[in-house]
Amino acid sequence: MSDRCSQCGICARECPVGAIDLENSVLMAEEKCILCCACSKACPENARTLESDAAIGVAVRLSQLSRKEPEYFF
């Protein structure tokens, strides 16, 4: 989070898991964050960014996942 944040709350409303506090956009529950970057994309001030360490962590985590085939239920 940078100092460009105007506390507009758009990032909090766009977060699909509710990881960002609606009252104070600076507060974020990191354990809820799924690193989808919806908040960064929605931010009109470009105040939210994904730190490089977090991006590396996501890349490592995704590379360790095995492919899942679709399942059909009738």
XYZ file of N, CA, C and O in Angstrom:
296
model
N 0.854 -1.171 0.000
C 0.000 0.000 0.000
C 0.895 1.228 0.000
O 1.812 1.329 0.782
N 0.596 2.154 -0.876
C 1.405 3.364 -0.930
C 0.655 4.540 -0.298
O -0.517 4.433 0.063
N 1.335 5.660 -0.208
C 0.726 6.846 0.378
C -0.262 7.515 -0.582
O -0.892 8.498 -0.245
N -0.427 6.974 -1.783
C -1.384 7.521 -2.749
C -2.823 7.128 -2.429
O -3.754 7.619 -3.044
N -3.018 6.231 -1.467
C -4.353 5.730 -1.130
C -5.240 6.870 -0.639
O -4.885 7.604 0.278
N -6.424 7.003 -1.236
C -7.372 8.049 -0.847
C -8.497 7.494 0.025
O -9.455 8.219 0.305
N -8.396 6.228 0.427
C -9.407 5.578 1.267
C -10.784 5.575 0.604
O -11.806 5.694 1.278
N -10.824 5.392 -0.710
C -12.107 5.394 -1.416
C -12.891 4.104 -1.174
O -14.106 4.079 -1.337
N -12.207 3.013 -0.820
C -12.873 1.757 -0.500
C -13.168 0.868 -1.687
O -13.755 -0.200 -1.532
N -12.783 1.281 -2.877
C -13.042 0.470 -4.066
C -12.335 -0.868 -3.965
O -12.914 -1.911 -4.280
N -11.123 -0.868 -3.487
C -10.371 -2.118 -3.371
C -11.067 -3.091 -2.419
O -11.149 -4.294 -2.695
N -11.602 -2.572 -1.325
C -12.294 -3.413 -0.346
C -13.562 -4.009 -0.938
O -13.884 -5.173 -0.692
N -14.278 -3.226 -1.727
C -15.505 -3.734 -2.350
C -15.208 -4.746 -3.444
O -16.002 -5.649 -3.692
N -14.074 -4.624 -4.104
C -13.719 -5.542 -5.191
C -13.080 -6.842 -4.702
O -13.045 -7.818 -5.432
N -12.588 -6.859 -3.476
C -11.929 -8.052 -2.945
C -12.938 -9.188 -2.825
O -13.912 -9.080 -2.085
N -12.724 -10.310 -3.536
C -13.710 -11.395 -3.516
C -13.784 -12.161 -2.200
O -14.759 -12.856 -1.952
N -12.782 -12.032 -1.350
C -12.767 -12.772 -0.089
C -12.880 -11.864 1.127
O -12.797 -12.328 2.255
N -13.082 -10.581 0.916
C -13.251 -9.647 2.028
C -12.016 -9.483 2.885
O -12.122 -9.289 4.090
N -10.844 -9.527 2.269
C -9.597 -9.422 3.022
C -9.247 -7.989 3.398
O -8.434 -7.768 4.283
N -9.867 -7.007 2.751
C -9.558 -5.602 3.003
C -10.682 -4.983 3.819
O -11.863 -5.133 3.500
N -10.321 -4.263 4.870
C -11.291 -3.635 5.762
C -12.052 -2.540 5.017
O -11.452 -1.694 4.364
N -13.379 -2.565 5.111
C -14.205 -1.562 4.431
C -14.060 -0.171 5.030
O -14.179 0.831 4.332
N -13.808 -0.081 6.322
C -13.675 1.205 7.005
C -12.308 1.839 6.805
O -12.178 3.054 6.713
N -11.259 0.997 6.764
C -9.882 1.470 6.634
C -9.161 0.580 5.629
O -8.724 -0.510 5.955
N -9.040 1.048 4.400
C -8.482 0.251 3.306
C -7.036 -0.170 3.517
O -6.540 -1.053 2.834
N -6.349 0.477 4.452
C -4.960 0.109 4.720
C -4.892 -1.239 5.445
O -3.953 -2.003 5.262
N -5.926 -1.544 6.228
C -5.939 -2.787 6.995
C -6.365 -3.947 6.105
O -7.384 -3.893 5.432
N -5.545 -4.999 6.128
C -5.832 -6.160 5.304
C -5.527 -7.426 6.092
O -4.500 -7.515 6.750
N -6.405 -8.405 6.002
C -6.201 -9.701 6.648
C -5.421 -10.578 5.675
O -5.991 -11.174 4.760
N -4.109 -10.620 5.865
C -3.249 -11.337 4.925
C -3.573 -12.821 4.846
O -3.366 -13.438 3.814
N -4.093 -13.393 5.944
C -4.413 -14.814 5.929
C -5.617 -15.112 5.037
O -5.794 -16.236 4.581
N -6.450 -14.099 4.745
C -7.599 -14.272 3.854
C -7.244 -14.025 2.394
O -7.901 -14.538 1.499
N -6.220 -13.218 2.166
C -5.859 -12.802 0.807
C -5.476 -14.002 -0.055
O -4.670 -14.840 0.346
N -6.077 -14.073 -1.253
C -5.766 -15.156 -2.187
C -4.859 -14.673 -3.322
O -4.651 -15.373 -4.293
N -4.355 -13.463 -3.205
C -3.421 -12.861 -4.157
C -3.962 -12.843 -5.586
O -3.261 -13.105 -6.544
N -5.252 -12.500 -5.710
C -5.882 -12.451 -7.032
C -5.626 -11.126 -7.746
O -5.865 -11.007 -8.942
N -5.197 -10.122 -7.015
C -4.885 -8.778 -7.531
C -6.113 -7.990 -7.974
O -5.986 -6.991 -8.676
N -7.315 -8.404 -7.562
C -8.521 -7.651 -7.908
C -8.449 -6.247 -7.323
O -8.895 -5.286 -7.953
N -7.884 -6.128 -6.127
C -7.772 -4.814 -5.488
C -6.833 -3.903 -6.277
O -7.113 -2.723 -6.462
N -5.737 -4.449 -6.743
C -4.766 -3.656 -7.511
C -5.366 -3.185 -8.833
O -5.164 -2.051 -9.246
N -6.108 -4.063 -9.480
C -6.720 -3.715 -10.770
C -7.796 -2.647 -10.609
O -7.967 -1.807 -11.480
N -8.529 -2.696 -9.491
C -9.637 -1.765 -9.277
C -9.203 -0.407 -8.749
O -9.936 0.566 -8.892
N -8.033 -0.309 -8.163
C -7.598 0.920 -7.496
C -7.396 2.064 -8.500
O -6.537 1.989 -9.376
N -8.191 3.155 -8.366
C -8.050 4.275 -9.292
C -6.780 5.099 -9.059
O -6.358 5.847 -9.937
N -6.171 4.946 -7.897
C -4.968 5.702 -7.557
C -3.687 4.898 -7.781
O -2.594 5.389 -7.528
N -3.825 3.640 -8.193
C -2.680 2.720 -8.320
C -1.887 2.661 -7.021
O -0.659 2.596 -7.023
N -2.608 2.667 -5.900
C -1.966 2.662 -4.584
C -1.642 1.236 -4.131
O -0.738 1.038 -3.333
N -2.374 0.258 -4.609
C -2.145 -1.134 -4.202
C -1.272 -1.829 -5.234
O -1.526 -1.769 -6.426
N -0.240 -2.491 -4.734
C 0.646 -3.261 -5.608
C 0.960 -4.587 -4.931
O 0.889 -4.707 -3.708
N 1.311 -5.569 -5.719
C 1.715 -6.862 -5.198
C 3.223 -6.829 -5.039
O 3.949 -6.582 -6.007
N 3.680 -7.036 -3.811
C 5.113 -7.011 -3.559
C 5.783 -8.179 -4.256
O 5.197 -9.250 -4.405
N 7.019 -8.001 -4.672
C 7.707 -9.030 -5.444
C 7.858 -10.335 -4.666
O 7.770 -11.413 -5.244
N 8.050 -10.275 -3.351
C 8.149 -11.498 -2.554
C 6.849 -12.283 -2.595
O 6.849 -13.502 -2.688
N 5.742 -11.576 -2.543
C 4.440 -12.236 -2.609
C 4.228 -12.862 -3.980
O 3.710 -13.973 -4.090
N 4.637 -12.164 -5.028
C 4.490 -12.692 -6.385
C 5.327 -13.953 -6.565
O 4.880 -14.925 -7.187
N 6.517 -13.963 -6.021
C 7.368 -15.144 -6.101
C 6.734 -16.299 -5.334
O 6.714 -17.441 -5.800
N 6.164 -15.995 -4.174
C 5.480 -17.013 -3.384
C 4.311 -17.629 -4.137
O 4.093 -18.834 -4.087
N 3.550 -16.796 -4.836
C 2.426 -17.296 -5.627
C 2.935 -18.199 -6.748
O 2.395 -19.276 -6.984
N 3.970 -17.778 -7.426
C 4.515 -18.567 -8.523
C 5.000 -19.934 -8.034
O 4.751 -20.959 -8.676
N 5.657 -19.955 -6.900
C 6.135 -21.222 -6.335
C 4.962 -22.104 -5.957
O 4.929 -23.294 -6.272
N 3.967 -21.511 -5.301
C 2.802 -22.283 -4.867
C 2.048 -22.855 -6.067
O 1.626 -24.002 -6.053
N 1.881 -22.070 -7.123
C 1.182 -22.549 -8.305
C 1.961 -23.635 -9.035
O 1.374 -24.569 -9.576
N 3.278 -23.539 -9.038
C 4.082 -24.545 -9.728
C 4.053 -25.890 -9.010
O 4.330 -26.920 -9.610
N 3.677 -25.908 -7.742
C 3.631 -27.147 -6.976
C 2.277 -27.847 -7.058
O 2.133 -28.976 -6.596
N 1.294 -27.180 -7.637
C -0.023 -27.786 -7.755
C -0.050 -28.798 -8.892
O 0.592 -28.619 -9.911
N -0.796 -29.855 -8.697
C -0.952 -30.820 -9.776
C -2.210 -30.477 -10.567
O -3.167 -29.910 -10.049
N -2.193 -30.841 -11.809
C -3.325 -30.561 -12.687
C -4.539 -31.371 -12.243
O -4.428 -32.550 -11.937
N -5.690 -30.730 -12.247
C -6.922 -31.424 -11.881
C -7.807 -31.508 -13.106
O -8.072 -30.499 -13.766
N -8.251 -32.695 -13.395
C -9.139 -32.917 -14.526
C -10.582 -32.624 -14.104
O -10.939 -32.797 -12.941
N -11.414 -32.224 -15.051
C -12.804 -31.969 -14.718
C -13.505 -33.254 -14.271
O -13.198 -34.332 -14.742
N -14.439 -33.087 -13.349
C -15.237 -34.221 -12.895
C -16.672 -34.026 -13.329
O -17.174 -32.908 -13.324
N -17.294 -35.100 -13.714
C -18.682 -35.042 -14.148
C -19.559 -35.761 -13.154
O -19.249 -36.859 -12.713
N -20.648 -35.150 -12.803
C -21.608 -35.753 -11.892
C -22.967 -35.795 -12.587
O -23.423 -34.814 -13.129
N -23.567 -36.954 -12.559
C -24.896 -37.105 -13.181
C -25.917 -37.458 -12.140
O -25.733 -38.046 -11.187
